Short mmCIF file of C-alpha atoms in Angstrom, two decimals:
data_model
loop_
_atom_site.label_atom_id
_atom_site.label_comp_id
_atom_site.label_asym_id
_atom_site.label_seq_id
_atom_site.Cartn_x
_atom_site.Cartn_y
_atom_site.Cartn_z
CA MET A 14 0.00 0.00 0.00
CA ALA A 15 2.72 2.45 1.01
CA ASP A 16 4.64 1.70 -2.16
CA ASP A 17 1.62 2.49 -4.28
CA ALA A 18 1.95 6.22 -3.68
CA LEU A 19 5.47 6.20 -5.10
CA ASP A 20 4.34 4.15 -8.10
CA VAL A 21 1.51 6.62 -8.69
CA ALA A 22 4.01 9.48 -8.54
CA LYS A 23 6.35 7.85 -11.03
CA ARG A 24 3.55 7.02 -13.49
CA PHE A 25 2.12 10.53 -13.11
CA PHE A 26 5.30 12.45 -13.90
CA ALA A 27 6.32 10.00 -16.64
CA ALA A 28 2.94 10.57 -18.33
CA ILE A 29 3.42 14.35 -18.21
CA GLU A 30 6.91 14.03 -19.73
CA LYS A 31 5.39 11.95 -22.55
CA GLY A 32 2.59 14.45 -23.09
CA ASP A 33 0.11 11.66 -22.34
CA THR A 34 -2.80 13.65 -20.95
CA GLU A 35 -5.17 10.64 -21.02
CA THR A 36 -2.96 8.77 -18.57
CA VAL A 37 -2.68 11.88 -16.41
CA ARG A 38 -6.49 12.16 -16.47
CA SER A 39 -6.82 8.51 -15.41
CA ILE A 40 -4.43 9.01 -12.47
CA TYR A 41 -6.40 12.01 -11.22
CA HIS A 42 -9.47 11.13 -9.18
CA PRO A 43 -12.52 12.66 -10.93
CA ASP A 44 -12.99 14.97 -7.93
CA VAL A 45 -9.30 15.84 -7.56
CA VAL A 46 -8.44 19.30 -6.27
CA VAL A 47 -5.35 20.88 -7.85
CA TRP A 48 -3.92 23.96 -6.17
CA HIS A 49 -0.95 26.23 -6.95
CA ASN A 50 0.69 28.70 -4.59
CA THR A 51 0.95 31.29 -7.34
CA ASP A 52 -2.80 31.89 -7.70
CA ASN A 53 -4.22 30.20 -4.58
CA ILE A 54 -7.20 28.75 -6.47
CA GLU A 55 -8.51 25.20 -6.06
CA LYS A 56 -9.01 23.82 -9.55
CA THR A 57 -10.75 20.81 -11.04
CA ARG A 58 -9.29 17.99 -13.07
CA GLU A 59 -10.37 19.51 -16.39
CA GLU A 60 -8.98 22.93 -15.47
CA ASN A 61 -5.62 21.41 -14.62
CA LEU A 62 -5.57 19.30 -17.77
CA GLY A 63 -6.08 22.54 -19.68
CA THR A 64 -2.92 23.93 -18.10
CA LEU A 65 -1.09 20.72 -18.84
CA ALA A 66 -2.15 20.85 -22.48
CA TRP A 67 -0.77 24.40 -22.61
CA ALA A 68 2.57 23.20 -21.21
CA ILE A 69 2.80 20.28 -23.62
CA GLU A 70 2.03 22.56 -26.55
CA ASN A 71 4.36 25.38 -25.54
CA ILE A 72 7.29 23.69 -23.81
CA GLU A 73 9.65 21.50 -25.77
CA GLY A 74 11.44 18.69 -23.96
CA LEU A 75 9.40 19.09 -20.77
CA ARG A 76 11.07 16.96 -18.12
CA TYR A 77 11.66 16.56 -14.40
CA GLU A 78 15.24 16.46 -13.16
CA ASP A 79 16.96 16.35 -9.76
CA VAL A 80 13.97 14.37 -8.50
CA ARG A 81 13.62 13.73 -4.79
CA LEU A 82 10.54 11.62 -4.10
CA GLN A 83 9.38 10.57 -0.65
CA ARG A 84 6.40 8.78 0.78
CA THR A 85 4.21 10.80 3.14
CA GLU A 86 1.37 9.86 5.45
CA ARG A 87 -1.26 10.69 2.83
CA GLY A 88 0.63 10.17 -0.41
CA PHE A 89 3.91 11.56 -1.66
CA VAL A 90 6.04 14.67 -1.87
CA GLN A 91 8.24 15.22 -4.89
CA GLN A 92 10.87 17.93 -5.23
CA HIS A 93 12.23 18.46 -8.71
CA VAL A 94 13.47 20.91 -11.27
CA CYS A 95 11.10 21.17 -14.20
CA ARG A 96 13.03 21.88 -17.39
CA GLY A 97 12.26 22.51 -21.02
CA LYS A 98 12.41 25.13 -23.72
CA LYS A 99 9.71 27.59 -24.67
CA ARG A 100 8.87 26.80 -28.32
CA ASP A 101 8.14 30.37 -29.41
CA THR A 102 11.03 32.23 -27.78
CA GLY A 103 13.55 29.41 -27.23
CA ALA A 104 13.86 30.50 -23.59
CA GLU A 105 15.12 27.76 -21.30
CA MET A 106 12.84 26.95 -18.39
CA VAL A 107 14.48 26.00 -15.10
CA LEU A 108 11.72 25.78 -12.53
CA PRO A 109 12.35 24.23 -9.11
CA ALA A 110 9.06 23.03 -7.66
CA VAL A 111 7.59 20.82 -4.99
CA VAL A 112 4.45 18.72 -5.41
CA VAL A 113 2.58 17.44 -2.37
CA ALA A 114 -0.03 14.87 -3.38
CA GLU A 115 -2.67 12.90 -1.54
CA VAL A 116 -3.18 9.44 -2.98
CA LYS A 117 -6.06 7.00 -2.57
CA GLY A 118 -5.50 3.62 -4.18
CA ALA A 119 -4.10 4.34 -7.62
CA THR A 120 -5.46 7.89 -7.90
CA ILE A 121 -4.40 11.37 -6.82
CA THR A 122 -7.16 13.07 -4.83
CA ARG A 123 -5.36 16.35 -4.08
CA LEU A 124 -2.27 17.98 -5.51
CA ASP A 125 -0.59 21.12 -4.16
CA GLU A 126 2.26 22.60 -6.16
CA TYR A 127 4.63 25.39 -5.09
CA PHE A 128 7.04 27.33 -7.28
CA ASP A 129 8.29 30.86 -7.90
CA SER A 130 6.24 32.81 -10.43
CA SER A 131 9.32 34.73 -11.58
CA GLN A 132 10.91 31.45 -12.77
CA ALA A 133 7.83 30.16 -14.59
CA PRO A 134 7.53 30.39 -18.36
CA GLU A 135 5.81 33.47 -19.74
CA GLY A 136 2.13 32.79 -20.41
CA VAL A 137 1.58 29.83 -18.10
CA PRO A 138 -2.08 29.99 -17.02
CA GLU A 139 -1.38 29.33 -13.30
CA ILE A 140 -0.06 32.79 -12.60
CA GLU A 141 -1.82 36.04 -11.96
CA ARG A 142 0.39 38.62 -13.56
CA MET B 4 10.10 4.30 9.02
CA LYS B 5 10.95 2.81 12.39
CA ALA B 6 8.36 3.08 15.11
CA ALA B 7 10.96 4.09 17.71
CA ASN B 8 11.64 7.49 16.20
CA ALA B 9 8.38 7.80 14.31
CA THR B 10 7.17 10.87 16.18
CA LEU B 11 10.52 12.61 16.55
CA PRO B 12 10.45 14.62 13.32
CA LEU B 13 6.96 15.87 14.14
CA GLU B 14 8.15 16.94 17.59
CA VAL B 15 10.94 18.88 15.90
CA ALA B 16 8.31 20.43 13.63
CA GLU B 17 6.23 21.50 16.60
CA ARG B 18 9.21 23.03 18.40
CA TYR B 19 10.23 24.81 15.19
CA THR B 20 6.84 26.46 14.81
CA THR B 21 6.69 27.43 18.47
CA ALA B 22 10.18 28.96 18.42
CA ALA B 23 9.59 30.87 15.18
CA GLU B 24 6.26 32.28 16.34
CA ALA B 25 7.81 33.30 19.67
CA GLY B 26 10.66 35.07 17.85
CA ASP B 27 13.11 32.88 19.76
CA VAL B 28 16.13 32.79 17.44
CA ALA B 29 18.27 30.84 19.90
CA ALA B 30 15.67 28.08 20.25
CA LEU B 31 15.27 27.99 16.48
CA ARG B 32 19.01 27.72 15.92
CA ALA B 33 19.22 24.86 18.43
CA LEU B 34 16.93 22.76 16.24
CA TYR B 35 19.42 22.78 13.36
CA ALA B 36 22.46 20.57 13.02
CA SER B 37 25.56 22.81 12.89
CA ASP B 38 26.21 21.86 9.25
CA ALA B 39 22.58 22.06 8.14
CA VAL B 40 21.80 23.28 4.63
CA ILE B 41 18.92 25.70 4.02
CA TRP B 42 17.76 26.21 0.47
CA HIS B 43 15.08 28.44 -1.07
CA ASN B 44 13.57 27.96 -4.50
CA PHE B 45 13.72 31.65 -5.43
CA ASP B 46 17.50 32.09 -5.24
CA ASP B 47 18.68 28.47 -5.52
CA LEU B 48 21.43 29.05 -2.92
CA GLU B 49 22.43 26.51 -0.30
CA LYS B 50 22.79 28.55 2.87
CA ASN B 51 24.28 27.77 6.24
CA VAL B 52 22.57 28.15 9.59
CA ASP B 53 24.05 31.62 10.27
CA GLU B 54 22.78 32.96 6.95
CA HIS B 55 19.35 31.49 7.57
CA MET B 56 19.19 32.86 11.09
CA ALA B 57 20.02 36.33 9.78
CA MET B 58 16.97 36.09 7.53
CA MET B 59 14.73 34.75 10.29
CA SER B 60 15.92 37.52 12.63
CA TRP B 61 14.98 40.10 10.02
CA VAL B 62 11.55 38.53 9.65
CA MET B 63 10.98 38.43 13.39
CA LYS B 64 12.10 42.03 13.81
CA ASN B 65 10.15 43.46 10.89
CA ILE B 66 6.94 41.46 10.85
CA ARG B 67 4.57 41.74 13.77
CA ASP B 68 2.45 38.78 14.88
CA PHE B 69 4.48 36.44 12.68
CA ARG B 70 2.67 33.11 12.63
CA TYR B 71 2.03 29.89 10.72
CA GLU B 72 -1.57 29.16 9.85
CA GLU B 73 -3.43 26.50 7.87
CA VAL B 74 -0.65 24.10 8.83
CA ARG B 75 -0.62 20.71 7.15
CA ARG B 76 2.21 18.58 8.42
CA GLN B 77 3.14 15.04 7.42
CA ARG B 78 5.98 12.70 8.17
CA THR B 79 8.20 11.75 5.26
CA GLU B 80 10.88 9.12 4.88
CA ARG B 81 13.65 11.53 5.86
CA GLY B 82 11.81 13.99 8.07
CA PHE B 83 8.63 15.93 7.52
CA VAL B 84 6.90 18.22 5.08
CA GLN B 85 4.93 21.22 6.25
CA GLN B 86 2.55 23.29 4.16
CA HIS B 87 1.40 26.50 5.74
CA VAL B 88 0.46 30.12 5.22
CA THR B 89 2.86 32.48 7.00
CA ARG B 90 1.03 35.57 8.15
CA GLY B 91 1.89 38.77 9.96
CA THR B 92 1.68 42.55 9.86
CA LEU B 93 4.21 44.68 7.99
CA ALA B 94 5.77 47.87 9.39
CA ASP B 95 3.27 50.01 7.46
CA GLY B 96 0.39 48.10 9.06
CA THR B 97 -0.65 46.05 6.04
CA ALA B 98 -1.42 42.38 6.49
CA TRP B 99 1.07 40.01 4.89
CA GLU B 100 0.57 36.37 3.96
CA LEU B 101 2.61 33.85 2.02
CA PRO B 102 1.77 30.21 1.28
CA THR B 103 4.87 28.09 1.73
CA CYS B 104 5.93 24.46 1.54
CA ALA B 105 8.90 23.44 3.70
CA VAL B 106 10.55 20.05 3.27
CA PHE B 107 12.68 19.14 6.28
CA GLU B 108 15.22 16.37 6.69
CA VAL B 109 15.75 15.40 10.31
CA ARG B 110 18.48 13.20 11.74
CA ASP B 111 18.93 12.38 15.42
CA GLY B 112 16.40 15.04 16.34
CA LYS B 113 18.18 17.83 14.42
CA ILE B 114 17.22 19.49 11.14
CA THR B 115 19.92 18.67 8.59
CA ARG B 116 18.27 20.18 5.53
CA LEU B 117 15.40 22.56 4.79
CA ASP B 118 14.08 23.18 1.30
CA ASP B 119 11.59 26.04 1.31
CA TYR B 120 9.31 26.74 -1.67
CA LEU B 121 7.36 29.95 -2.08
CA ASP B 122 6.50 32.63 -4.64
CA SER B 123 9.07 35.40 -4.37
CA ALA B 124 6.39 37.86 -5.50
CA GLY B 125 4.87 37.45 -2.04
CA ARG B 126 8.01 38.00 0.03
CA PRO B 127 7.86 40.87 2.49
CA PRO B 128 9.18 44.14 0.99
CA GLY B 129 12.64 45.11 2.23
CA LEU B 130 13.87 41.61 3.03
CA PRO B 131 17.60 41.78 2.28
CA PRO B 132 19.18 39.18 -0.01
CA THR B 133 21.35 36.59 1.71
CA ARG B 134 24.36 37.29 -0.48
CA ARG B 135 24.96 40.35 -2.58
#
């Protein structure tokens, strides 16, 4: 059971790196709440998948590096550096972030993500500018 | 996770919050291992305890009623993770709040590493940089 949360984390981030939004959707519980520190809004699965689609379309070579993944009482915490290149400007993205997720069975029921808005790519929908 | 020290990191977490809210820099410092590393996402610098304490001292001196609210704390494999909203009142009287996620590594009851994630846009105005 405890190992499941780490498996969920690995499948989740691998799916994002592949641009596989259907797998991401299937890992999210239908009632998942997705929250970001930069706008402090609790969003639905479809709203978050919209953001993800934006990232896949606009960031080339989206990947997670320097990954530190740990089990928590309610799921997992992953620290990483999200990297890629903005397709339109060629700007390199280097975005350290932490994801705290609650996991039930094989699904994510809540995801909180923290990062610095000044390091995020221009145009990402999660930021109030 | 071994049952014997299962609660220890959470006790450290509790003492950390209490010391920070009380503005007790000495008590806060005592929770860190002498060679602890403190890192923040917004400047990507690995700082030592003295550098971190200088920042905390500034915060305690310049922000009234400094406190952690909406605390969600969980044990991890190497310590604990705490999500919270830091709140207080700035010198000009305006209310300040900043959602933060702190990932702590704890060994033998001491904090050996802290990785702190926040949006630099919400940092209190006037906070000096650690290194110029």
